[in-house]
Amino acid sequence: MQRTDFSRMACSIARTLDVIGEPWSPLILRDIWVGFARFEQLQADLGISRKVLTERLNHLVDRGVVERRPYDARPRYEYVLTDKGRELVDVLMVMVAWGDKHLAGEAGPPVLYRHQACGEISHVDLTCAHCGKPMHADDVELLAGPGAAA
């Protein structure tokens, strides 16, 4: 089945979905971030087919989010996040905060995050890059940007 190409839409959400908008990609990024660098590790942790994992890794490499590095002469590769990939993990951390708040249930969050700068268990919270105050959907006004559709 042909996937809709969101990459050419004048919308940053659509363009981001073109990179990580199918369900396996964010989970693959999560696993690489936590240290599963090799194909076999990713496949075992996710329970994903070799074909789908290969397709998703190729897609993430093609989009510059993941880098493939050889680790022996066969060749075999490990996968590491690029700078773009590490920035996408920030997006995933916002998703974690929402999921922990609305979906964790009585058991609580499955993972806790200790902020290295202060040593405290915390979560991501959106703030304005200019003034540092909280910035959520009700706190913004949308304006046409330079890349807006005509």
Short mmCIF file of C-alpha atoms in Angstrom, two decimals:
data_model
loop_
_atom_site.label_atom_id
_atom_site.label_comp_id
_atom_site.label_asym_id
_atom_site.label_seq_id
_atom_site.Cartn_x
_atom_site.Cartn_y
_atom_site.Cartn_z
CA MET A 1 0.00 0.00 0.00
CA GLN A 2 1.39 3.39 -1.04
CA ARG A 3 2.03 5.77 1.86
CA THR A 4 1.00 9.39 1.54
CA ASP A 5 4.05 11.64 1.02
CA PHE A 6 3.88 14.34 3.67
CA SER A 7 7.38 15.69 2.97
CA ARG A 8 6.23 18.36 0.52
CA MET A 9 3.37 19.75 2.62
CA ALA A 10 3.82 23.28 3.98
CA CYS A 11 3.42 21.99 7.55
CA SER A 12 6.20 21.07 9.97
CA ILE A 13 4.00 18.48 11.68
CA ALA A 14 3.34 16.76 8.35
CA ARG A 15 7.03 16.87 7.42
CA THR A 16 8.00 15.37 10.79
CA LEU A 17 5.37 12.66 10.34
CA ASP A 18 7.00 11.85 7.01
CA VAL A 19 10.13 10.93 9.01
CA ILE A 20 8.64 9.24 12.11
CA GLY A 21 4.91 9.00 11.46
CA GLU A 22 4.53 5.26 11.28
CA PRO A 23 4.42 3.37 14.60
CA TRP A 24 7.77 1.55 14.46
CA SER A 25 10.04 4.54 13.86
CA PRO A 26 9.62 6.26 17.26
CA LEU A 27 10.12 2.89 18.98
CA ILE A 28 13.28 2.23 16.97
CA LEU A 29 14.57 5.71 17.87
CA ARG A 30 13.78 5.04 21.54
CA ASP A 31 15.67 1.75 21.47
CA ILE A 32 18.72 3.28 19.77
CA TRP A 33 18.66 6.12 22.32
CA VAL A 34 18.66 3.71 25.27
CA GLY A 35 21.56 1.72 23.81
CA PHE A 36 20.26 -0.98 21.48
CA ALA A 37 22.63 -0.24 18.62
CA ARG A 38 22.68 -3.50 16.65
CA PHE A 39 20.05 -4.92 14.32
CA GLU A 40 19.65 -8.13 16.34
CA GLN A 41 19.16 -6.16 19.57
CA LEU A 42 16.51 -3.96 18.00
CA GLN A 43 14.70 -6.91 16.48
CA ALA A 44 14.72 -8.88 19.72
CA ASP A 45 13.50 -5.97 21.85
CA LEU A 46 10.75 -4.86 19.46
CA GLY A 47 9.64 -8.24 18.12
CA ILE A 48 9.55 -6.67 14.67
CA SER A 49 10.10 -8.61 11.42
CA ARG A 50 13.53 -8.34 9.80
CA LYS A 51 11.94 -6.89 6.65
CA VAL A 52 10.06 -4.11 8.46
CA LEU A 53 13.04 -3.27 10.68
CA THR A 54 15.33 -3.08 7.63
CA GLU A 55 12.86 -0.78 5.83
CA ARG A 56 12.44 1.49 8.85
CA LEU A 57 16.18 1.71 9.55
CA ASN A 58 16.88 2.51 5.89
CA HIS A 59 14.21 5.22 6.01
CA LEU A 60 15.68 6.75 9.18
CA VAL A 61 19.20 6.62 7.70
CA ASP A 62 17.96 8.20 4.44
CA ARG A 63 16.33 11.03 6.42
CA GLY A 64 19.55 11.73 8.34
CA VAL A 65 18.11 10.77 11.73
CA VAL A 66 20.16 7.61 12.25
CA GLU A 67 23.68 6.79 11.09
CA ARG A 68 24.83 3.30 10.15
CA ARG A 69 28.38 2.43 11.35
CA PRO A 70 30.22 -0.83 10.56
CA TYR A 71 31.37 -2.80 13.62
CA ASP A 72 33.02 -5.78 11.91
CA ALA A 73 34.21 -6.92 8.50
CA ARG A 74 31.12 -8.98 7.44
CA PRO A 75 29.81 -6.11 7.12
CA ARG A 76 27.59 -5.65 10.13
CA TYR A 77 26.35 -2.32 11.36
CA GLU A 78 25.35 -0.58 14.50
CA TYR A 79 22.97 2.35 14.49
CA VAL A 80 23.53 5.66 16.26
CA LEU A 81 21.46 8.80 16.47
CA THR A 82 22.64 11.82 14.52
CA ASP A 83 22.17 15.33 15.92
CA LYS A 84 18.79 15.40 14.14
CA GLY A 85 17.94 12.06 15.74
CA ARG A 86 18.83 13.27 19.25
CA GLU A 87 16.58 16.29 18.70
CA LEU A 88 13.75 13.93 17.71
CA VAL A 89 14.23 12.12 21.02
CA ASP A 90 13.28 15.44 22.65
CA VAL A 91 9.93 15.15 20.83
CA LEU A 92 9.58 11.59 22.15
CA MET A 93 10.23 12.85 25.69
CA VAL A 94 7.26 15.21 25.36
CA MET A 95 5.20 12.20 24.24
CA VAL A 96 6.43 10.32 27.32
CA ALA A 97 5.23 13.12 29.62
CA TRP A 98 1.77 13.01 28.02
CA GLY A 99 1.63 9.21 28.16
CA ASP A 100 2.77 9.14 31.79
CA LYS A 101 0.11 11.69 32.73
CA HIS A 102 -2.81 10.23 30.81
CA LEU A 103 -2.08 6.54 30.18
CA ALA A 104 0.20 5.14 32.91
CA GLY A 105 -2.70 4.24 35.21
CA GLU A 106 -2.32 3.15 38.81
CA ALA A 107 0.98 1.35 38.13
CA GLY A 108 2.60 4.68 37.28
CA PRO A 109 5.19 5.49 34.63
CA PRO A 110 7.24 2.56 33.33
CA VAL A 111 10.44 4.67 33.24
CA LEU A 112 11.66 7.58 35.35
CA TYR A 113 13.94 10.31 34.02
CA ARG A 114 16.69 11.79 36.21
CA HIS A 115 17.84 15.20 34.99
CA GLN A 116 21.64 15.09 34.96
CA ALA A 117 22.03 18.82 35.63
CA CYS A 118 20.17 18.78 38.97
CA GLY A 119 19.98 15.08 39.83
CA GLU A 120 16.21 15.15 40.32
CA ILE A 121 13.57 12.84 38.83
CA SER A 122 11.60 15.02 36.45
CA HIS A 123 9.75 15.24 33.14
CA VAL A 124 9.92 17.48 30.10
CA ASP A 125 7.84 20.64 30.25
CA LEU A 126 7.52 23.06 27.34
CA THR A 127 8.77 26.59 27.90
CA CYS A 128 9.20 29.62 25.68
CA ALA A 129 12.73 29.83 24.25
CA HIS A 130 12.56 33.64 24.61
CA CYS A 131 11.18 34.31 28.11
CA GLY A 132 11.31 30.88 29.78
CA LYS A 133 7.62 30.89 30.79
CA PRO A 134 5.42 27.81 30.19
CA MET A 135 4.33 27.46 26.58
CA HIS A 136 1.36 25.24 25.77
CA ALA A 137 -1.31 25.16 23.07
CA ASP A 138 -3.50 27.77 24.77
CA ASP A 139 -0.52 30.12 25.21
CA VAL A 140 0.33 30.69 21.55
CA GLU A 141 -1.05 32.55 18.55
CA LEU A 142 -0.39 31.06 15.13
CA LEU A 143 1.05 33.42 12.50
CA ALA A 144 1.99 32.71 8.89
CA GLY A 145 5.70 32.03 8.58
CA PRO A 146 8.04 32.60 5.66
CA GLY A 147 7.48 29.03 4.42
CA ALA A 148 3.67 29.18 4.57
CA ALA A 149 1.64 27.95 1.62
CA ALA A 150 0.40 30.72 -0.67
#
